Short mmCIF file of C-alpha atoms and ligand atoms in Angstrom, two decimals:
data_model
loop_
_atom_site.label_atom_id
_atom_site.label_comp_id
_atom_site.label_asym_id
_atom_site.label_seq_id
_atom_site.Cartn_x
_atom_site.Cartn_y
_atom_site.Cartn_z
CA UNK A 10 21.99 -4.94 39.31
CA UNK A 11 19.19 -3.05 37.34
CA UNK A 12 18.93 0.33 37.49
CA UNK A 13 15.77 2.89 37.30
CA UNK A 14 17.14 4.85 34.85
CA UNK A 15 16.48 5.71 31.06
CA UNK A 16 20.75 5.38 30.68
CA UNK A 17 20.66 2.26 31.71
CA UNK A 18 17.46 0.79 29.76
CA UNK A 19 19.04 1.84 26.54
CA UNK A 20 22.56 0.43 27.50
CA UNK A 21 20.57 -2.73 27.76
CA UNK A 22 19.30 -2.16 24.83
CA UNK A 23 22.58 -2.14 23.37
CA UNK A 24 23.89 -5.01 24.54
CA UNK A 25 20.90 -6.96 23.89
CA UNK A 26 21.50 -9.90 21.00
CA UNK A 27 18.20 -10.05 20.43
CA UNK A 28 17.36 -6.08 19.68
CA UNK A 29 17.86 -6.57 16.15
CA UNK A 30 14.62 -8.20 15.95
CA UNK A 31 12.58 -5.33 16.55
CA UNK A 32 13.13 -4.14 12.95
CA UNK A 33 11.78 -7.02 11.60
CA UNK A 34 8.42 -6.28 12.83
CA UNK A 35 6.01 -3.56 12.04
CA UNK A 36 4.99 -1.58 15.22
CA UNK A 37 2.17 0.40 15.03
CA UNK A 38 2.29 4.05 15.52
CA UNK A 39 0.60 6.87 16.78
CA UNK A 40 -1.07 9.47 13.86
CA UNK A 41 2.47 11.61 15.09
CA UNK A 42 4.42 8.86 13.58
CA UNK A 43 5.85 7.52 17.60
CA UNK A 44 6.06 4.17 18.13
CA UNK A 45 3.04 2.36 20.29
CA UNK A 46 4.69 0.42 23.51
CA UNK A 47 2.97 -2.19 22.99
CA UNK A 48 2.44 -5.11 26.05
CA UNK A 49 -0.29 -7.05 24.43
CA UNK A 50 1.64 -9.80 22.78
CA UNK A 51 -0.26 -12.14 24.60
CA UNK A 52 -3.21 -11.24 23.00
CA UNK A 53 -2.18 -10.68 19.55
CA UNK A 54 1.62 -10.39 18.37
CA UNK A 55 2.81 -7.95 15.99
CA UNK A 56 3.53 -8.76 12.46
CA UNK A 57 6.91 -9.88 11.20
CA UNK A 58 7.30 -7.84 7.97
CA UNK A 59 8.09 -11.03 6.34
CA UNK A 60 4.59 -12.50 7.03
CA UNK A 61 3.25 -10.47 3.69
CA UNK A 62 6.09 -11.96 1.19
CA UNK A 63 5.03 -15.95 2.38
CA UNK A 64 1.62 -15.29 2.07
CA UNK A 65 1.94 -13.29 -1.78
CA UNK A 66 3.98 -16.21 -2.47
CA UNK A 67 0.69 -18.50 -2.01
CA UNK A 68 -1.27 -15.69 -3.78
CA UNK A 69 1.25 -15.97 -6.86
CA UNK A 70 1.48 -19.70 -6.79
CA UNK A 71 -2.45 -19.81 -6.55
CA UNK A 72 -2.67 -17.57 -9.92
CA UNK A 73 0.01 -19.19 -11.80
CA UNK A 74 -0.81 -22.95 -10.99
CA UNK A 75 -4.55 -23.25 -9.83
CA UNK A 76 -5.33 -26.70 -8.53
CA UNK A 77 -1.87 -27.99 -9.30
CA UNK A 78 -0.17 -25.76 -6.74
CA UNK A 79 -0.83 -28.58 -4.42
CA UNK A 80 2.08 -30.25 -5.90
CA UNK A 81 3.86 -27.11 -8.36
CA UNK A 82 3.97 -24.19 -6.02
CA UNK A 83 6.96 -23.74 -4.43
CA UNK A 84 6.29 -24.89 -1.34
CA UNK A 85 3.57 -27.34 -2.42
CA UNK A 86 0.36 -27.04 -0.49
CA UNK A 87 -0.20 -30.71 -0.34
CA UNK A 88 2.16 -30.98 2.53
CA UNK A 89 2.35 -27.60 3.74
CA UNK A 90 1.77 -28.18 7.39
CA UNK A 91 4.07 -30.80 7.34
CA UNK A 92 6.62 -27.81 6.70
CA UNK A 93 5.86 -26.11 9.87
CA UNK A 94 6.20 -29.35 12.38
CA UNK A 95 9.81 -29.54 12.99
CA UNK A 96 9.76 -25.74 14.02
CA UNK A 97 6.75 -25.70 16.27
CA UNK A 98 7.82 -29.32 17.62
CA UNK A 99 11.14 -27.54 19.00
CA UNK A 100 9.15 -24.54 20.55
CA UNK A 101 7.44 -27.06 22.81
CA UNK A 102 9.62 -29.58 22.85
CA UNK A 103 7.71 -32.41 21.20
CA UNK A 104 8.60 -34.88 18.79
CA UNK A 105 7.55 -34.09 15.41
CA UNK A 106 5.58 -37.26 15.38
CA UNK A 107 3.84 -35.87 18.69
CA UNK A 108 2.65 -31.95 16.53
CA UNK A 109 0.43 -31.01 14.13
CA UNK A 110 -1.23 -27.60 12.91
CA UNK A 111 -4.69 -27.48 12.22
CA UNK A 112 -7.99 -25.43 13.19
CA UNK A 113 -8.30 -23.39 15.73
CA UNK A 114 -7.44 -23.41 19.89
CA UNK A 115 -11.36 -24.27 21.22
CA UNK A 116 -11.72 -26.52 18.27
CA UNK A 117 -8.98 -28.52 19.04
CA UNK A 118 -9.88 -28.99 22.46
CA UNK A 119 -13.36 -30.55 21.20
CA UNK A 120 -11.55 -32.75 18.81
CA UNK A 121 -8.69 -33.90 21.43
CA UNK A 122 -11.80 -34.32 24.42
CA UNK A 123 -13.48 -36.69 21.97
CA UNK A 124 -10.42 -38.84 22.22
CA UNK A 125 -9.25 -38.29 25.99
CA UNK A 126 -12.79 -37.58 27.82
CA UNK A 127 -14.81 -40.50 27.56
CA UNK A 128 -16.50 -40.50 30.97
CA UNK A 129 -17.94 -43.53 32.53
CA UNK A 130 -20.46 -43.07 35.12
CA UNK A 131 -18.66 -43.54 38.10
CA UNK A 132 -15.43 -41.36 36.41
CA UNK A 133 -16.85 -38.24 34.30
CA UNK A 134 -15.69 -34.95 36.35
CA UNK A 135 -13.31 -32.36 34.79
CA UNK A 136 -11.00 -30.11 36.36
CA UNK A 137 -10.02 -26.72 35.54
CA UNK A 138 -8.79 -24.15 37.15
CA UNK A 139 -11.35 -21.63 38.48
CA UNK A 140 -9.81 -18.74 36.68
CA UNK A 141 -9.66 -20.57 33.49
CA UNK A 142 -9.98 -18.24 30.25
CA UNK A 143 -13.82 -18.60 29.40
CA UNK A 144 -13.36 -20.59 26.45
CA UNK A 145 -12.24 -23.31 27.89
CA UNK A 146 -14.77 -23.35 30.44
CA UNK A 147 -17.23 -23.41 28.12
CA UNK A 148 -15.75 -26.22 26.14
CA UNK A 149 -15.79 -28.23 29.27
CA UNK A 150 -19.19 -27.75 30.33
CA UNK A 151 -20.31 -28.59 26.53
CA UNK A 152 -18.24 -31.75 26.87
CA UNK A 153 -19.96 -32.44 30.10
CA UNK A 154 -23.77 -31.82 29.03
CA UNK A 155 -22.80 -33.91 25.32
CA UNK A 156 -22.33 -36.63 27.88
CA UNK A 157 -25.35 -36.45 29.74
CA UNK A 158 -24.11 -34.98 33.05
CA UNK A 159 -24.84 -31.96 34.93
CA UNK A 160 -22.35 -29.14 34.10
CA UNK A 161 -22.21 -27.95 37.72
CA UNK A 162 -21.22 -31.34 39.40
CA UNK A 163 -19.30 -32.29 37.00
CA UNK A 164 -16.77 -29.11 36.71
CA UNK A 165 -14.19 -29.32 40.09
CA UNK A 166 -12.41 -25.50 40.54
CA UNK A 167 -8.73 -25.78 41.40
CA UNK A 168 -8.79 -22.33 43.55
CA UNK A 169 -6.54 -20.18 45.18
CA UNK A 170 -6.37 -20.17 48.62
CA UNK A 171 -8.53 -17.50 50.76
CA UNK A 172 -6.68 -13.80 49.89
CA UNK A 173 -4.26 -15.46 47.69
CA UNK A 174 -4.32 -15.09 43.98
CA UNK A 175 -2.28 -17.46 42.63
CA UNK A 176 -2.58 -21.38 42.63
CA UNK A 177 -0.50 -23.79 44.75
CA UNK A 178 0.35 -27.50 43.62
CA UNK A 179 -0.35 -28.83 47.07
CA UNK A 180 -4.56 -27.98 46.60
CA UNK A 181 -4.73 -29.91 43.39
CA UNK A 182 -2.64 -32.93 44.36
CA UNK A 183 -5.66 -32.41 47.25
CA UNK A 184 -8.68 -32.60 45.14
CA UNK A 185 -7.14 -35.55 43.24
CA UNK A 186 -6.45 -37.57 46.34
CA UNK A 187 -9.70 -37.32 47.71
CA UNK A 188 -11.94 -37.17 44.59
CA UNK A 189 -9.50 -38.89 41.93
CA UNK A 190 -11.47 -41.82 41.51
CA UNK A 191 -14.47 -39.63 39.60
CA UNK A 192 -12.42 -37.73 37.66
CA UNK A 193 -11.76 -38.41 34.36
CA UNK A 194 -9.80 -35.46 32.98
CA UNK A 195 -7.72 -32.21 34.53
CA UNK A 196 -7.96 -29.63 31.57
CA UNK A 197 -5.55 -26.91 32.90
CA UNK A 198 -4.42 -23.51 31.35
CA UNK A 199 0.04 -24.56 31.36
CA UNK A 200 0.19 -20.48 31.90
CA UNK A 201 -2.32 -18.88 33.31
CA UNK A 202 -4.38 -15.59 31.18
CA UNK A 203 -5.40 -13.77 33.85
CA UNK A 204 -2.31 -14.21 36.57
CA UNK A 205 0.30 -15.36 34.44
CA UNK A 206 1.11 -18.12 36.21
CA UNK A 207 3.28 -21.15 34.84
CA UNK A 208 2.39 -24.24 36.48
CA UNK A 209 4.48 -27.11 36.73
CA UNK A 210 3.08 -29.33 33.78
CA UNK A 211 5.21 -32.43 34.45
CA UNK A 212 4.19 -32.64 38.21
CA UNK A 213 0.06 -32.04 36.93
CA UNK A 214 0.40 -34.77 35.12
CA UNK A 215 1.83 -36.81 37.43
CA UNK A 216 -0.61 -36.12 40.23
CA UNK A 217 -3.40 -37.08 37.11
CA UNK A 218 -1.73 -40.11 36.12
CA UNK A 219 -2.11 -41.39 39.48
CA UNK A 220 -5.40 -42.13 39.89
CA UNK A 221 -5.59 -42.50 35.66
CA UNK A 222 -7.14 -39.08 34.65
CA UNK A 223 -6.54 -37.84 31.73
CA UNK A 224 -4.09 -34.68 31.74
CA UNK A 225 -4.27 -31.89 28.91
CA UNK A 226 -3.03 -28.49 28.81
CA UNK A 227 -3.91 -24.93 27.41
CA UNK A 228 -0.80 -23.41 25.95
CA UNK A 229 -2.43 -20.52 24.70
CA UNK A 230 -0.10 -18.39 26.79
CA UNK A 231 2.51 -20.82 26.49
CA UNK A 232 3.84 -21.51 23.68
CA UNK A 233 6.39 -19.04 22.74
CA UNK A 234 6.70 -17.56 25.79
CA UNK A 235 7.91 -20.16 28.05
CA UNK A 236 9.74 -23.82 26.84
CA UNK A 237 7.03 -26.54 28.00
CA UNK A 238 9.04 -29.32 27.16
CA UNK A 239 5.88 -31.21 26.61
CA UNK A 240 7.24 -34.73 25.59
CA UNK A 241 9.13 -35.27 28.52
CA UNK A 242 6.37 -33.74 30.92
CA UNK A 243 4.10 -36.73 29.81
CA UNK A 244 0.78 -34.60 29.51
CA UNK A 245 -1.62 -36.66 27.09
CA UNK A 246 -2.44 -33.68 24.94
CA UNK A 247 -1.94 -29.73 24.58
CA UNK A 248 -3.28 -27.55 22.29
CA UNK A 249 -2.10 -23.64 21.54
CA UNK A 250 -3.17 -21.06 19.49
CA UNK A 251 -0.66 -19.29 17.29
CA UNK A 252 -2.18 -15.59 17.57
CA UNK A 253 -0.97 -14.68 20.64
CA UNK A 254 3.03 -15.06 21.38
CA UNK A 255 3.71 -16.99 17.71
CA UNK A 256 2.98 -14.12 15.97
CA UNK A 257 1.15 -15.57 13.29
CA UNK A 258 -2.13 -12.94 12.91
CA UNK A 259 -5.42 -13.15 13.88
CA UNK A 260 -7.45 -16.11 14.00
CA UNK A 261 -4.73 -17.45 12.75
CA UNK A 262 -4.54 -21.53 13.15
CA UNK A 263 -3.60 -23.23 16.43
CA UNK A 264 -1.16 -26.30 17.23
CA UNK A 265 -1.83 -29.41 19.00
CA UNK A 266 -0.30 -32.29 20.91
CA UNK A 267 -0.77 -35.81 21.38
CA UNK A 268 1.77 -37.92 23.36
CA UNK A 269 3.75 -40.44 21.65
CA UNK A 270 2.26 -43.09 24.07
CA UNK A 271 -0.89 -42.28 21.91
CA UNK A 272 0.35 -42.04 18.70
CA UNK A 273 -0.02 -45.20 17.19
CA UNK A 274 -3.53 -46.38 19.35
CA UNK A 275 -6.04 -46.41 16.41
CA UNK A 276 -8.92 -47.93 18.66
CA UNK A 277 -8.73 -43.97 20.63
CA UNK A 278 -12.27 -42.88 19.82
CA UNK A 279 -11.67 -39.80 16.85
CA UNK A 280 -13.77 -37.96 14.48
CA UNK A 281 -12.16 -38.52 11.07
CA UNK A 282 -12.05 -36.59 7.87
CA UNK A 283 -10.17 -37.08 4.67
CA UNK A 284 -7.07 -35.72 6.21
CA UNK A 285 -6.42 -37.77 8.73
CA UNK A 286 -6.66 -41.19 6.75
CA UNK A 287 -3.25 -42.40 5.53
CA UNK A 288 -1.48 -39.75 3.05
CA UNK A 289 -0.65 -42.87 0.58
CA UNK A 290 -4.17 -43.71 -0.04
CA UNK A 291 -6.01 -40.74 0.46
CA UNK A 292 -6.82 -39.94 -3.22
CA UNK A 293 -7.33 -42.85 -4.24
CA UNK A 294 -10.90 -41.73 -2.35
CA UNK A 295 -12.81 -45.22 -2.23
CA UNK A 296 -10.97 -46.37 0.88
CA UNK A 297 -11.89 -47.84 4.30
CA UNK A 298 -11.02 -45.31 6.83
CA UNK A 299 -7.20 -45.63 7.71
CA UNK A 300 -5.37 -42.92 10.39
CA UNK A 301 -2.52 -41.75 10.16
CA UNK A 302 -0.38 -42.56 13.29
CA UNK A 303 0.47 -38.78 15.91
CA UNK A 304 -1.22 -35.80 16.05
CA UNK A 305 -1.48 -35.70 12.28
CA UNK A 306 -4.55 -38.28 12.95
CA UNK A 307 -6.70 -35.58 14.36
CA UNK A 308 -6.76 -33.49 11.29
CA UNK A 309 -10.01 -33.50 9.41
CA UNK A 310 -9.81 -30.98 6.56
CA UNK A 311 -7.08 -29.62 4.10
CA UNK A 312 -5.76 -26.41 6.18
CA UNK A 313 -5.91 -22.87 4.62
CA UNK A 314 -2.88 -22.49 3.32
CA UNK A 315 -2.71 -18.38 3.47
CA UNK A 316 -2.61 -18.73 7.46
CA UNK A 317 -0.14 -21.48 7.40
CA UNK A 318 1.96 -19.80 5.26
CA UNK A 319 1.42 -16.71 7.67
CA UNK A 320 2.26 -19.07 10.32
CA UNK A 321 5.83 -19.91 8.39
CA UNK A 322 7.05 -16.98 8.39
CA UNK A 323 6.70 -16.66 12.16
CA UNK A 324 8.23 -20.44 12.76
CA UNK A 325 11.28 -18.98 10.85
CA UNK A 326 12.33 -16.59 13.08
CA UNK A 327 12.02 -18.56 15.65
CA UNK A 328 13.83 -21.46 14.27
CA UNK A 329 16.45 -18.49 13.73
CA UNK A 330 16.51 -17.45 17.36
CA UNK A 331 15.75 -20.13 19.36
CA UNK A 332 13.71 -20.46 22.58
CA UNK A 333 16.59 -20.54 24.87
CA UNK A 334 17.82 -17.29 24.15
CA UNK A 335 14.24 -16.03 23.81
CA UNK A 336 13.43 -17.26 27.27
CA UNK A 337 17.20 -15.58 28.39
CA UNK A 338 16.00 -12.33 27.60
CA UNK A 339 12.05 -12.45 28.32
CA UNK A 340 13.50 -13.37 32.20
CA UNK A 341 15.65 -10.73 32.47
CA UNK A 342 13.34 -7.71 30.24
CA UNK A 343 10.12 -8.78 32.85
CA UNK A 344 12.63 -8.88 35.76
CA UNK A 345 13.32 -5.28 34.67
CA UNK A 346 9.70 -4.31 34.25
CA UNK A 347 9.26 -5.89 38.12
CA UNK A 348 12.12 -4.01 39.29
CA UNK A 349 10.92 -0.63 38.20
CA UNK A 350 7.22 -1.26 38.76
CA UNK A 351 8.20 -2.49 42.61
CA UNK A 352 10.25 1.34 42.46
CA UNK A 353 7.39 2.96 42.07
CA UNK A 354 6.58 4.96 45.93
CA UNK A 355 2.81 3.91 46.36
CA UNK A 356 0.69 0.99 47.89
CA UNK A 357 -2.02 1.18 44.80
CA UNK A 358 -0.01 -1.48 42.80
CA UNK A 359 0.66 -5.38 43.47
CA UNK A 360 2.11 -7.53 40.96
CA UNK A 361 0.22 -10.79 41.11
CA UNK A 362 2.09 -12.65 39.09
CA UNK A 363 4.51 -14.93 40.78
CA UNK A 364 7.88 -13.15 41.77
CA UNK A 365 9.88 -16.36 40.84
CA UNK A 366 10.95 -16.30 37.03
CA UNK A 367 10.69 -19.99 36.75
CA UNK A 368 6.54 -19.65 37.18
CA UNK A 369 6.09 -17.17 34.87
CA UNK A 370 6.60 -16.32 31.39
CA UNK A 371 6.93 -12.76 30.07
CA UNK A 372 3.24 -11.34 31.13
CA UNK A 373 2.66 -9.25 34.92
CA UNK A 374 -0.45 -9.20 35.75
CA UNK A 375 -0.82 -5.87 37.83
CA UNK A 376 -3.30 -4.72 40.22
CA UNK A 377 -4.40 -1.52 41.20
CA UNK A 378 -5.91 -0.82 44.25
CA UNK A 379 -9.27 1.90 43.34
CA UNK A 380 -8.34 2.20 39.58
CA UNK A 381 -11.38 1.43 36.82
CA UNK A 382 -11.10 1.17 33.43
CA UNK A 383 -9.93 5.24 33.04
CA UNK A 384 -6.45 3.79 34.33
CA UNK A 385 -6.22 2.00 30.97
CA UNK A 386 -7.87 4.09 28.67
CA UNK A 387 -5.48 6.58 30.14
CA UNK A 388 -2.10 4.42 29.16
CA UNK A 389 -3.73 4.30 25.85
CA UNK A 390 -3.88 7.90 25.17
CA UNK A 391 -0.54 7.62 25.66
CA UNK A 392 0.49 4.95 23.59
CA UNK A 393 0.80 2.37 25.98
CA UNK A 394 -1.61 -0.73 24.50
CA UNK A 395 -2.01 -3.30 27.56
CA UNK A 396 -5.01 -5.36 28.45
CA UNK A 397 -7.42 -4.60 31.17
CA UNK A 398 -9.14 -7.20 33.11
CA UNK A 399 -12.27 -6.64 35.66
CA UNK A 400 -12.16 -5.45 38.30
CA UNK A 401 -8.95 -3.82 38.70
CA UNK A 402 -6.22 -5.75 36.92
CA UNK A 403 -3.24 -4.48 33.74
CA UNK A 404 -1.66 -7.41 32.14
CA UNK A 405 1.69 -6.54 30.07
CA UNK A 406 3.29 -8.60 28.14
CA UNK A 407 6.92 -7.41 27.21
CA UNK A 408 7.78 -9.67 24.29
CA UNK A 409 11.11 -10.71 23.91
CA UNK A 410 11.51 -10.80 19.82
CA UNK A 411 10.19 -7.08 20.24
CA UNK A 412 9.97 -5.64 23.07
CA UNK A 413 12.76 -2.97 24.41
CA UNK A 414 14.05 -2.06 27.85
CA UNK A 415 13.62 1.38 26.71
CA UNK A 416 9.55 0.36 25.95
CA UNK A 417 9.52 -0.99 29.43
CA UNK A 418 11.40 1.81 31.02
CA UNK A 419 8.74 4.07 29.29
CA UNK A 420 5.69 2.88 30.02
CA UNK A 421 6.65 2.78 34.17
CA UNK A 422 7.49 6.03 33.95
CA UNK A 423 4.25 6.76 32.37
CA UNK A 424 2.11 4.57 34.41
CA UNK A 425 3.96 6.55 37.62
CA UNK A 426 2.37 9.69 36.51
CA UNK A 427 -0.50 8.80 36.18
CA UNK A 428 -1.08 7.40 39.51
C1 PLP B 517 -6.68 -17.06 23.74
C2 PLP B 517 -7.24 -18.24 24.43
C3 PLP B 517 -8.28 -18.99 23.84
C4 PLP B 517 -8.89 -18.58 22.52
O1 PLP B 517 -9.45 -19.65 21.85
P1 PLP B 517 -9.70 -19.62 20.27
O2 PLP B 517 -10.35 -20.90 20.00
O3 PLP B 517 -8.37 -19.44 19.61
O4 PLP B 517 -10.59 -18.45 19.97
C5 PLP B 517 -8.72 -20.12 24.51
N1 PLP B 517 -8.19 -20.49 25.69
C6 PLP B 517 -7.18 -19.77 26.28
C7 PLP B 517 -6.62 -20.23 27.58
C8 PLP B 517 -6.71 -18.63 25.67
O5 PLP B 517 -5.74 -17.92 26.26
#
């Protein structure tokens, strides 16, 4: 049904529901005034032009009321992040009581392993996947050594197979049958950085449950991209950062999840703060320690409001859009992408990213057979801005609330030439 042809992209275009959207973001531009085709969504989205009102509102409210914008400003800061639950809850598919924003993606992971990894010494390994993004690895290995054990028997690898890149089901379901009974926690990235692989969350956690490991997920490349449905896929925790496909700017805070079978257990070891004892007695400051029940009892500190409200903006639109029809049109805009790049006459280039749509999101992770890194600075110089991973691997990210078929159309054509 698709067609390699510029005609055709822009009749897509056309008929897209969704292309309206792109005018609500600012796309950078070359010094000639052309837009960039940009594929790096999953590394930092673009700006919604109506990030910069939410946030002056803050500034505004901060210089008219001071302290007492915590309860005066217009959206009153006390409560802020309670303001972006609902919305973030739906793009996972949680239950409010289940989401919370707060800090940031590796931070969260500490706070949520203080709760979920508690080793014995019999139990204590961790799995992760051996192409999991560095961050997380190194979270796990801290976690590990805090513990007292040794970071190199403690860490299983769920690998692909020999000359295979991507992961299969089957291997893990493996390493928990045979070694189940000394692991304590599968830490796994729900969509994969490097390959762009979606795993199937619900079936992770119940190979985990089995044999009572803990199950938690990296949505980093998640959420926003694909629909996790994380209540019903039983997963004790997730955690996301809001940078990437939520479009909320850089550094900007992350979201995390705690299953409602969790929500109310106050013996769960926690670290506490101020802002996760109960809201009614908070200020009245001479308390015992109380939590609050759900993810809001992880909190520690009162958030900064400026990147929540950046973060608001972002939740808006896609409150106003909805995953399903994002999801409609990032399957068939990276179908496109596949179709032409699988066009293209040469044996240089494999996709590694799974063919199915169903175990992907919207990234392709391609390689290139003999290319270095002059392959990408080359698509830069021409306004193509994807990410380049050692040794020999392009990850592109067409973004459904911005991407065109035109942008994807162009950059293939590009990317031909210059092989
Ligand atoms: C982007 C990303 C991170 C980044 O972590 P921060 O704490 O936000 O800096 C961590 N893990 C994965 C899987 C990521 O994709």
């Amino acid at each position: 049904m698709y067609k390699p042809t510029l005609d055709y992209a822009q009749q897509q275009d056309k008929e897209d529901k969704l292309a309206h959207l792109r005018a609500q973001f600012h796309i950078p531009k070359d010094p000639k005034g052309n837009d960039w085709l940009y594929f790096t969504g999953n590394s930092l989205g673009l700006q919604p032009k109506q990030t910069q009102q939410y946030i002056q509102q803050e500034l505004d409210d901060w210089a008219k009321y001071g302290v007492e914008g915590h309860f005066e400003a217009r959206n009153p800061w006390m409560p802020y992040h309670e303001f972006l639950t609902n919305s973030m809850a739906k793009i996972v598919g949680a239950k409010p009581l289940e989401v919370v924003v707060m800090n940031t993606l590796t931070t969260n992971l500490h706070l949520l392993m203080v709760s979920f990894y508690q080793p014995t010494k019999a139990k204590y390994k961790i799995v992760i996947e051996s192409d999991a993004f560095p961050s997380d690895r190194y979270a796990v290995q801290s976690q590990l050594k805090f513990h007292g054990f040794d970071t190199e028997e403690g860490l299983i690898e769920w690998k692909p197979r020999e000359g295979e890149e991507l992961l299969r089901i089957e291997d893990l379901e493996k390493i928990v049958d045979e070694q189940g009974d000394e692991i304590a926690l599968l830490l796994i990235g729900g969509v994969n950085y490097y390959t762009g692989q979606y795993l199937d969350i619900k079936r992770i956690a119940e190979i985990g449950h089995v044999k009572n490991c803990m199950v938690g997920i990296d949505l980093a490349h998640g959420a926003g991209n694909i629909s996790p449905e994380l209540h019903d896929s039983g997963v004790d925790f997730a955690a996301w950062c809001t940078y990437k496909y939520l479009n909320s700017g850089p550094g900007s805070l992350g979201g995390l999840f705690v299953h409602e079978k969790h929500a109310h257990n106050k013996d769960l070891p926690r670290f506490a703060g101020w802002w996760n004892h109960n809201k009614e007695t908070r200020f009245n400051m001479r308390q015992p320690f109380d939590v609050m029940p759900g993810a809001e009892g992880w909190q520690l500190s009162n958030p900064p409001i400026l990147s929540m409200a950046a973060i608001r903006a972002s939740l808006d639109m896609f409150e106003e859009v909805g995953m399903e029809a994002l999801r409609a049109k990032s399957e068939k805009l990276t179908g496109y992408f596949e179709y032409l790049i699988n066009q293209i006459d040469t044996d240089r280039i494999k996709i590694i990213t799974s063919s199915n749509p169903k175990e992907r999101g919207c990234q392709l992770s391609i390689q290139v057979k003999n290319a270095d890194k002059s392959l990408h600075k080359k698509l830069t110089e021409n306004n193509i801005i994807t990410d380049w991973r050692e040794p020999d691997v392009i990850r592109c990210a067409p973004v459904p609330m911005y991407n065109s078929f035109e942008d994807v159309y162009r950059m293939v054509e590009i990317l031909k030439t210059l092989l």
